[in-house]
Coordinates of N, CA, C and O in Angstrom, one line a residue:
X50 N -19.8 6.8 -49.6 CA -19.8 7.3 -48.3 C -18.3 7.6 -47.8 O -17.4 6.9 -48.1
X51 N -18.3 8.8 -47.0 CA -16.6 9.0 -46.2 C -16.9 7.9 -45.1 O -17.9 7.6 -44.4
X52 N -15.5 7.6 -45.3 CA -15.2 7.0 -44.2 C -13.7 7.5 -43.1 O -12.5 7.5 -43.3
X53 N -14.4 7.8 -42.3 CA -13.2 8.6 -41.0 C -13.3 7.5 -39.9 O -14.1 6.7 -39.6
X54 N -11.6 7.9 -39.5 CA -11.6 7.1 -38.4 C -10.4 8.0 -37.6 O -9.3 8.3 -37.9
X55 N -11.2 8.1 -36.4 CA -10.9 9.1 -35.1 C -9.6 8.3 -34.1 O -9.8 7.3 -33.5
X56 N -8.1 9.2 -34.0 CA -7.4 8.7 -33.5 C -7.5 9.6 -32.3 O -7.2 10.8 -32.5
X57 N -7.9 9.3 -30.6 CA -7.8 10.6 -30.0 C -6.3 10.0 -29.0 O -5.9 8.9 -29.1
X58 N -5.9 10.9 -28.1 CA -4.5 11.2 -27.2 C -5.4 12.1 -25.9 O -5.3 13.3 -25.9
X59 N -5.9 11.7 -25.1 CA -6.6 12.0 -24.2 C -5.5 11.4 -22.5 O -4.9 10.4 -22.2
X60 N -6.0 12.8 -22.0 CA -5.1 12.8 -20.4 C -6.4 12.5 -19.5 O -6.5 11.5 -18.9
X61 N -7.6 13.9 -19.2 CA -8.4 14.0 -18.5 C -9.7 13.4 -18.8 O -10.7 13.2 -18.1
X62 N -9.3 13.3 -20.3 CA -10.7 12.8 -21.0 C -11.6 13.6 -21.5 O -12.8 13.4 -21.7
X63 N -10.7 15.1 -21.8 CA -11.5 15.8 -22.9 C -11.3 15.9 -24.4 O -11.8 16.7 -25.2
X64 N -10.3 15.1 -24.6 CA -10.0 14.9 -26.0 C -11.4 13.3 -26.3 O -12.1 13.0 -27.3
X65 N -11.2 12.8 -25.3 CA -11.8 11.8 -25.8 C -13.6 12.2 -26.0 O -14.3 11.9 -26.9
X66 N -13.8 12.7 -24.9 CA -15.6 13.2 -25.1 C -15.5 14.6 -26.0 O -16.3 15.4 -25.8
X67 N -14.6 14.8 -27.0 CA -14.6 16.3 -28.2 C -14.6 14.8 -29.1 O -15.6 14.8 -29.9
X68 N -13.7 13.5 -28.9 CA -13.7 12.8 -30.2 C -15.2 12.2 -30.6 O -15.6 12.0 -31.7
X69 N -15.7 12.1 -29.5 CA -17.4 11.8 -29.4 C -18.4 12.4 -30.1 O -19.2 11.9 -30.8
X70 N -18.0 14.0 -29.8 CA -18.6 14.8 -30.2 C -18.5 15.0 -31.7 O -19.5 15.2 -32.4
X71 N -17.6 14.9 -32.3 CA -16.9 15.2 -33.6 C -18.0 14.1 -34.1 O -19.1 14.5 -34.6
X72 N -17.6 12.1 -33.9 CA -18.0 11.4 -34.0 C -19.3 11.5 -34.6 O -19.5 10.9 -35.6
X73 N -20.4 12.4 -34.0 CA -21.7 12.4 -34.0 C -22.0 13.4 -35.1 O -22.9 13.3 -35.9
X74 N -21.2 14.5 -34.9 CA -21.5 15.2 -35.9 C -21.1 15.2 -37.7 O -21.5 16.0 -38.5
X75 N -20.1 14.1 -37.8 CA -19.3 13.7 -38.9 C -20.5 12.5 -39.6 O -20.7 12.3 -40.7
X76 N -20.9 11.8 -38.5 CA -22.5 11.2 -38.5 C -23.5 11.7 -39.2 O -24.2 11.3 -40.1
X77 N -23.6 12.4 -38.6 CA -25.0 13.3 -38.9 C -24.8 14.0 -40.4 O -25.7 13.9 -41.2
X78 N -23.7 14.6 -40.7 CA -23.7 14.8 -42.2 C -23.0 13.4 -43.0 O -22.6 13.3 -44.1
X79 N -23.1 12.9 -42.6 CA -23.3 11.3 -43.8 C -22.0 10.2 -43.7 O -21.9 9.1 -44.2
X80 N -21.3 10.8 -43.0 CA -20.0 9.7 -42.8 C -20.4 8.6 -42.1 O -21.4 8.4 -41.4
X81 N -19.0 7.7 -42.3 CA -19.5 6.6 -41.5 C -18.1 6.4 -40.8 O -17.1 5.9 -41.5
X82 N -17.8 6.8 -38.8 CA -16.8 7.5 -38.4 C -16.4 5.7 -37.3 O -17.1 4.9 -36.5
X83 N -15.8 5.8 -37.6 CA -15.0 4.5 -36.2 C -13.8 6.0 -35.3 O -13.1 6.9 -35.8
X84 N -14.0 5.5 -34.1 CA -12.7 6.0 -33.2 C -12.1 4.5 -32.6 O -12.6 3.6 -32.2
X85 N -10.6 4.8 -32.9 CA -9.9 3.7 -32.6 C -9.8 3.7 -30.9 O -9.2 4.6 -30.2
X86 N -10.4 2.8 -30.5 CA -10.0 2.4 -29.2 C -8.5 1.6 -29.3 O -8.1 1.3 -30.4
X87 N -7.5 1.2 -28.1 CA -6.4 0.8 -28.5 C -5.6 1.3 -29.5 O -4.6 0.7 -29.6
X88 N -5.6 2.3 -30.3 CA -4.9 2.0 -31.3 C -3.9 1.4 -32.1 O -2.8 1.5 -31.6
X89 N -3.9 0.8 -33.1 CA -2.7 -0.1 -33.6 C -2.6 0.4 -35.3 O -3.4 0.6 -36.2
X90 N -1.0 0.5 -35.2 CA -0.9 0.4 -37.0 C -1.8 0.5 -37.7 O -2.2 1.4 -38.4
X91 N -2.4 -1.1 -37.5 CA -3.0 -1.9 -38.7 C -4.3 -0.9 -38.8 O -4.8 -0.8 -39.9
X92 N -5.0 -0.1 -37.3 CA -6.3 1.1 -38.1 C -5.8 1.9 -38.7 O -6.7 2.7 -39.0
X93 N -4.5 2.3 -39.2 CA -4.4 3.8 -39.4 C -4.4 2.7 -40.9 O -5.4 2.9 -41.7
X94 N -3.5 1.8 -41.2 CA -3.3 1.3 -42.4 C -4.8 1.1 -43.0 O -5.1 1.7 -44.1
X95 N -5.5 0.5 -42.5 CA -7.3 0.5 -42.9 C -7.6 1.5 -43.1 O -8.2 1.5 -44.2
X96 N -7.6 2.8 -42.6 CA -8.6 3.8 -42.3 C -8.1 4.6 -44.2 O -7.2 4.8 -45.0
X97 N -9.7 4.8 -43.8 CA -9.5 5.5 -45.4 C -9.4 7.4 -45.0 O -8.9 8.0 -45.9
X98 N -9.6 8.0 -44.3 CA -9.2 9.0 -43.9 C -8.8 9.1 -42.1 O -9.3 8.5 -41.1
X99 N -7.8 10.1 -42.2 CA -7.2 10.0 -40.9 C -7.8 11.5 -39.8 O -7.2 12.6 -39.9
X100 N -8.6 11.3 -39.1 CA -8.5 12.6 -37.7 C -8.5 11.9 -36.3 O -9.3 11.0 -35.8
X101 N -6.7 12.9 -35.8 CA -6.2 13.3 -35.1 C -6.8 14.1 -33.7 O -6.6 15.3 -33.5
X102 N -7.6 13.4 -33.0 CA -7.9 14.6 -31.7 C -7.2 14.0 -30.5 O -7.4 12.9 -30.1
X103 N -6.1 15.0 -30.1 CA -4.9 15.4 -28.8 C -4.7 16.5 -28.2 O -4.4 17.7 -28.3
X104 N -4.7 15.5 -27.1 CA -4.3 16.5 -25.7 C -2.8 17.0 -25.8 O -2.1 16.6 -26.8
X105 N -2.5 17.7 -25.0 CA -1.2 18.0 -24.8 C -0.6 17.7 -23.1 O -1.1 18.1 -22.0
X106 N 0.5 16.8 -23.3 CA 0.9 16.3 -22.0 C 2.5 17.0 -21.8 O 3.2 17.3 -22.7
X107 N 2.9 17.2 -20.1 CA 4.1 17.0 -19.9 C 4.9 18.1 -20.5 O 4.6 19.2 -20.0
X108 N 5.8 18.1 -21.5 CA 6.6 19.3 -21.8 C 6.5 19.0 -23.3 O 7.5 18.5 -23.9
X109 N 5.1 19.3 -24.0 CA 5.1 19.4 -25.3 C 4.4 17.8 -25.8 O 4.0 17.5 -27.0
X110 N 4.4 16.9 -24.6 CA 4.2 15.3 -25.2 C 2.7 14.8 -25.9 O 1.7 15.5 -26.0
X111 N 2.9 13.7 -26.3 CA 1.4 12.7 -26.7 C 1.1 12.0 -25.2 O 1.7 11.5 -24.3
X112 N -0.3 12.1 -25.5 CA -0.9 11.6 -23.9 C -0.3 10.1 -24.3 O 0.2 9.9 -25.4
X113 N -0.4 9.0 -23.3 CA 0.3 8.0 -23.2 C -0.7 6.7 -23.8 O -0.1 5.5 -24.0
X114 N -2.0 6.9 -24.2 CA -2.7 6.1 -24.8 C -2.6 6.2 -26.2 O -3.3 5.4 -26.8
X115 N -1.9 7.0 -26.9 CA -1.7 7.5 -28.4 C 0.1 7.7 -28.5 O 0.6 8.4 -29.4
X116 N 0.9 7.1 -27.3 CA 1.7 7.7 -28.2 C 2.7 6.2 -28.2 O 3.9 6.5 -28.3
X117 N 2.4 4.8 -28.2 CA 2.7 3.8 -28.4 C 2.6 4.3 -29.7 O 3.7 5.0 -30.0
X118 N 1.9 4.3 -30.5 CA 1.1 4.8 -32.3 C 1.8 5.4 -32.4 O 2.4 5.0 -33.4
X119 N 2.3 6.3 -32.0 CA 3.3 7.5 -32.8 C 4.4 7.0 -32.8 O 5.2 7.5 -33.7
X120 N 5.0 6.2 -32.0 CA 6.3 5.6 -32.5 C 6.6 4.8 -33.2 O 7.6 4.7 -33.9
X121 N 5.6 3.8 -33.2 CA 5.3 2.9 -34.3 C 5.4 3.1 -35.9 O 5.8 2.4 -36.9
X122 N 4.7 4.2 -35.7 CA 4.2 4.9 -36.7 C 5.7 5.4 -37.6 O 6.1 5.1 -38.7
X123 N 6.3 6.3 -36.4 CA 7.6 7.4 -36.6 C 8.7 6.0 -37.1 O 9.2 6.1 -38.2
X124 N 9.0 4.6 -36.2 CA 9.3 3.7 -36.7 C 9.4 2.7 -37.5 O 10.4 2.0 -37.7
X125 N 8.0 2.6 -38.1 CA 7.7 1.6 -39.2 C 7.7 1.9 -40.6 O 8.0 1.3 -41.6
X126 N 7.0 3.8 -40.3 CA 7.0 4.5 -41.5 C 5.7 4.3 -42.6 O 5.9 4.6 -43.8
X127 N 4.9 3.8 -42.4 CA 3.5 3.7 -43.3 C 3.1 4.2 -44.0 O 2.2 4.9 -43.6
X128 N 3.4 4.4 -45.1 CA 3.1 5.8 -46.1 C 1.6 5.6 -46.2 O 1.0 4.5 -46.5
X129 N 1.1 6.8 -46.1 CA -0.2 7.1 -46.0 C -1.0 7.5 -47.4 O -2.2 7.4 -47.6
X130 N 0.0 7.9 -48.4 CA 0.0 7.3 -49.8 C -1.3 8.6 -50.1 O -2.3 8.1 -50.7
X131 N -1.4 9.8 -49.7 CA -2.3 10.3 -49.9 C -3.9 10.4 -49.7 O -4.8 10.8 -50.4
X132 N -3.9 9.7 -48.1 CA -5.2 9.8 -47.3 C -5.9 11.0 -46.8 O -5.0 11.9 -46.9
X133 N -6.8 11.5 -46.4 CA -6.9 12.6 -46.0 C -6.4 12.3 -44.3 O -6.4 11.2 -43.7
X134 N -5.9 13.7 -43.7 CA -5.8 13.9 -42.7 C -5.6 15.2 -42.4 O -5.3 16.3 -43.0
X135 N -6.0 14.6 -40.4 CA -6.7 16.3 -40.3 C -5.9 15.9 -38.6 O -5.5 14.8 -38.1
X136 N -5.9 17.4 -37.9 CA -5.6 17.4 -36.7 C -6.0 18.0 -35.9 O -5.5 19.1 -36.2
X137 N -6.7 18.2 -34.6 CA -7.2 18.9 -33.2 C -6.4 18.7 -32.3 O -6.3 17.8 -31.6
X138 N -5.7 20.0 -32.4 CA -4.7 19.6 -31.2 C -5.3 20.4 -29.8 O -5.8 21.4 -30.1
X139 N -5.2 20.2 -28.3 CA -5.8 21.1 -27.3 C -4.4 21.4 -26.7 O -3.2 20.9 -26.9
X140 N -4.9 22.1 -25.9 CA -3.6 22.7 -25.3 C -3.9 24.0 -24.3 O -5.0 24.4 -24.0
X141 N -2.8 24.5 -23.9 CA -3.1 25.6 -22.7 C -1.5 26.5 -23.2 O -0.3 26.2 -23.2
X142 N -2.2 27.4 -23.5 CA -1.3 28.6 -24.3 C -0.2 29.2 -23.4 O 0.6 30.1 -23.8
X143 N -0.2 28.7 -22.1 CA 0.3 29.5 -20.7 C 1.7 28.6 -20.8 O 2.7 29.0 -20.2
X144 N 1.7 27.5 -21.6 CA 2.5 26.9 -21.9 C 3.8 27.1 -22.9 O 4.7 26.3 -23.2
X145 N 3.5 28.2 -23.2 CA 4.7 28.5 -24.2 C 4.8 28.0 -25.3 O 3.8 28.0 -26.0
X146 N 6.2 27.5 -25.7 CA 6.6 26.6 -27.0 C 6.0 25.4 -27.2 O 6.0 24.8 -28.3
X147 N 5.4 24.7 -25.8 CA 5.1 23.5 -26.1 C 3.5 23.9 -25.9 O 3.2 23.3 -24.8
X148 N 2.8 24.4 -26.3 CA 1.3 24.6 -26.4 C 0.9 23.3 -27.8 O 1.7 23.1 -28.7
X149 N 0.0 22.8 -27.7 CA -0.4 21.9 -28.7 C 0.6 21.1 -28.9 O 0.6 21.2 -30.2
X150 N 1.6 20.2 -28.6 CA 3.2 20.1 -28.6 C 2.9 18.6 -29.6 O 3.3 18.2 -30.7
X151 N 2.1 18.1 -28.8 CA 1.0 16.7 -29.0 C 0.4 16.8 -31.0 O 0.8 16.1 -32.0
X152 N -0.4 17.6 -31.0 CA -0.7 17.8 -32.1 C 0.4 18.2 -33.1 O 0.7 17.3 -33.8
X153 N 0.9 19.3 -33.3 CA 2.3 19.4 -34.1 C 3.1 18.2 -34.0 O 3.6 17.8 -35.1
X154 N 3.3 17.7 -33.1 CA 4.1 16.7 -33.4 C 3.0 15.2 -34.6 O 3.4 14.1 -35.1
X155 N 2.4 15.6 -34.5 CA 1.3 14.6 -35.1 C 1.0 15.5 -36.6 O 0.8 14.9 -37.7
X156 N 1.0 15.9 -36.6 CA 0.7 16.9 -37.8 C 1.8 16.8 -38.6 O 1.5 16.9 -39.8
X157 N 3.4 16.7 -38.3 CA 4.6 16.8 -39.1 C 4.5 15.4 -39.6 O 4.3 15.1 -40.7
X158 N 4.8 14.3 -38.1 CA 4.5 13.3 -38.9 C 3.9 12.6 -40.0 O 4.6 12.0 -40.8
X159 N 2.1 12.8 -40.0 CA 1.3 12.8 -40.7 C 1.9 13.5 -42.3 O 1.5 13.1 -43.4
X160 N 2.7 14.3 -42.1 CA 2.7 15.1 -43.4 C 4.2 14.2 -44.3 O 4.2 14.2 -45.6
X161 N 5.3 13.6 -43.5 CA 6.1 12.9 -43.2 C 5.5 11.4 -44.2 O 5.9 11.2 -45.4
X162 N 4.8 10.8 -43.5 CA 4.1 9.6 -44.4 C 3.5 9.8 -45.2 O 3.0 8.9 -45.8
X163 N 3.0 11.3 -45.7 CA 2.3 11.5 -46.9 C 1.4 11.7 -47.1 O 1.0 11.7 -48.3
X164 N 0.5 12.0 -45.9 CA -1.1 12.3 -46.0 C -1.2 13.5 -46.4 O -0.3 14.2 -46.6
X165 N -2.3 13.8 -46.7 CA -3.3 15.0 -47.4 C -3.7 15.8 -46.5 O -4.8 15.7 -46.0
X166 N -2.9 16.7 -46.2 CA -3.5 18.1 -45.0 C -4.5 18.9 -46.0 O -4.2 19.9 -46.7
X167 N -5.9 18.2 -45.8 CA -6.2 19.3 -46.3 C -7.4 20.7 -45.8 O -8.2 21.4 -46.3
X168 N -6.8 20.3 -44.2 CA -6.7 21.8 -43.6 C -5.8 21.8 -42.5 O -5.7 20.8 -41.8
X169 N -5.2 22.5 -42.4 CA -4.7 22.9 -41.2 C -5.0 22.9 -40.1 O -6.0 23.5 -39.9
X170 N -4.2 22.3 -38.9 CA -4.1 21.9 -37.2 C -5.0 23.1 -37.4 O -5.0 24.0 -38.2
X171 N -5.9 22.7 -36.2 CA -6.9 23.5 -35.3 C -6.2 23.6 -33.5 O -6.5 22.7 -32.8
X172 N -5.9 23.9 -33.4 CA -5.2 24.6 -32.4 C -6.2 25.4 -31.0 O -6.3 26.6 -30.9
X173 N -6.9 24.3 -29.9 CA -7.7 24.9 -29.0 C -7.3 25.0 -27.9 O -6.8 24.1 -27.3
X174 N -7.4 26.4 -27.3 CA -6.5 26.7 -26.1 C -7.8 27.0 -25.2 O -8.8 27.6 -25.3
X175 N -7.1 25.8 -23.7 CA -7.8 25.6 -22.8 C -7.9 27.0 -22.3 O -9.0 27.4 -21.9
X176 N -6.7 27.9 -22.4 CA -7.0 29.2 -21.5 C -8.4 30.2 -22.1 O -9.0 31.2 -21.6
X177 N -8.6 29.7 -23.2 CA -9.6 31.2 -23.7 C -11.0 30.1 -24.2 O -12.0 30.6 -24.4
X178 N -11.0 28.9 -24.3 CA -11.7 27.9 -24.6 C -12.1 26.7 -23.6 O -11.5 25.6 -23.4
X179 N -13.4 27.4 -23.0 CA -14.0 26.4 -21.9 C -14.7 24.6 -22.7 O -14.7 23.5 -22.2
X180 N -15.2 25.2 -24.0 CA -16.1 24.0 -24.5 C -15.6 23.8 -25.4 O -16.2 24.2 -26.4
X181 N -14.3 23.0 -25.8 CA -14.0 22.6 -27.1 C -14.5 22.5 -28.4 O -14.0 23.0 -29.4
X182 N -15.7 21.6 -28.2 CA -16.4 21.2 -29.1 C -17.5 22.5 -30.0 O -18.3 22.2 -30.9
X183 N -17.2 24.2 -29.5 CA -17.6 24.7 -29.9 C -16.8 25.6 -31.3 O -17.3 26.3 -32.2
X184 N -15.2 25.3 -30.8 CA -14.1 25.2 -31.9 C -13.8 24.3 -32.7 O -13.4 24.5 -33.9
X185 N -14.1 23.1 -32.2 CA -13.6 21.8 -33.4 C -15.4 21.7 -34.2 O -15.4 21.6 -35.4
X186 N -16.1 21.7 -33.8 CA -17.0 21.6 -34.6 C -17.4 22.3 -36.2 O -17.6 21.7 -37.3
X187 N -17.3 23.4 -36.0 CA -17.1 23.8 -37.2 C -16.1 23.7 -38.1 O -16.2 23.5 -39.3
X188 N -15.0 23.7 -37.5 CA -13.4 23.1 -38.0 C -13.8 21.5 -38.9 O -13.3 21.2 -40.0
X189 N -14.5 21.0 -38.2 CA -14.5 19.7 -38.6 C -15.7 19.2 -39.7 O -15.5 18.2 -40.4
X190 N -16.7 20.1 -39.7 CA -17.2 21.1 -41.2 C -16.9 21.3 -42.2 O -17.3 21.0 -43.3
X191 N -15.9 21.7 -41.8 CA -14.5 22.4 -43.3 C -13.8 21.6 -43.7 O -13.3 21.7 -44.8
X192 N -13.6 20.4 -42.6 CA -12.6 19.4 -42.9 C -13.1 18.4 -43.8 O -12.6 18.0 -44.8
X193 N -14.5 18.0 -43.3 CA -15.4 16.9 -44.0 C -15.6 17.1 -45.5 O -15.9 16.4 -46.4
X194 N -15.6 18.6 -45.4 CA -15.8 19.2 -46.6 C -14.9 19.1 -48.1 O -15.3 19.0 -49.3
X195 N -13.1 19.2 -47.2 CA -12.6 19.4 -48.1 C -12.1 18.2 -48.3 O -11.2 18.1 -49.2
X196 N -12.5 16.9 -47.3 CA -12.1 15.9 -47.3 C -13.0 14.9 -48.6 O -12.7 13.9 -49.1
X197 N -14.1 15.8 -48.9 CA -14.7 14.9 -49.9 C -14.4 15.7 -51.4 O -14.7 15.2 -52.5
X198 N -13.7 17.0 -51.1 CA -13.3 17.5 -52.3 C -14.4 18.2 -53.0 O -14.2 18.7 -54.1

């Protein structure tokens, strides 16, 4: 069985009810998905595959419940030694340079300690995308997909 474990970076709490959504559907085709509440190190070090779903805060930032973890992370250095990982980043395109600022920055990291991109940031922009979960869903299809090889 896959086992995924959902890191989300949520402001308004639409990253968090897309990580729900993902949750159910990563479910339903056969995984067996935990979302880290609190996040700490020690789930990412456990988790046998890593997805990423984030908001974008501020001028490019990690929402403030995920981004304790990213410095940790950026500080401790945990090599990921070849896990899968994936990332959803949201965002509002009206934003410029820092559209998805949250995700990219999570995504270099991620690639940084060594994880297995094996697809590329999904990238959903609030200006042309009312329902998230009708972008990351299939994204996250392809991911499960290529996550089992």
């Amino acid at each position: 069985m896959t086992n995924i474990t959902i890191f989300y970076g949520s402001v308004y709490g639409a990253a968090e009810a897309l990580s729900e959504d993902i949750k159910q559907q990563l479910e339903t085709n056969g995984a067996q998905v935990k979302i880290a509440e609190n996040p700490q190190i020690s789930d990412v070090e456990q988790a046998e595959n890593i997805l990423i779903v984030s908001s974008t805060t501020g001028q490019g930032d990690i929402p403030g419940n995920l981004e304790g973890l990213f410095h940790e992370m950026r500080d401790q250095f945990p090599l990921l030694n070849g896990k899968a990982v994936g990332v959803i980043g949201l965002g509002d395109s009206s934003y410029g340079d820092t559209y998805c600022g949250a995700g990219k920055q999570w995504s270099e990291l991620l690639e940084e300690l060594q994880g297995n991109v094996v697809k590329d940031m999904l990238k959903i922009d609030a200006m042309e995308t009312f329902e998230p979960k009708e972008e990351a869903l299939p994204w996250v299809d392809a991911w499960l997909t290529a996550v089992r090889g």
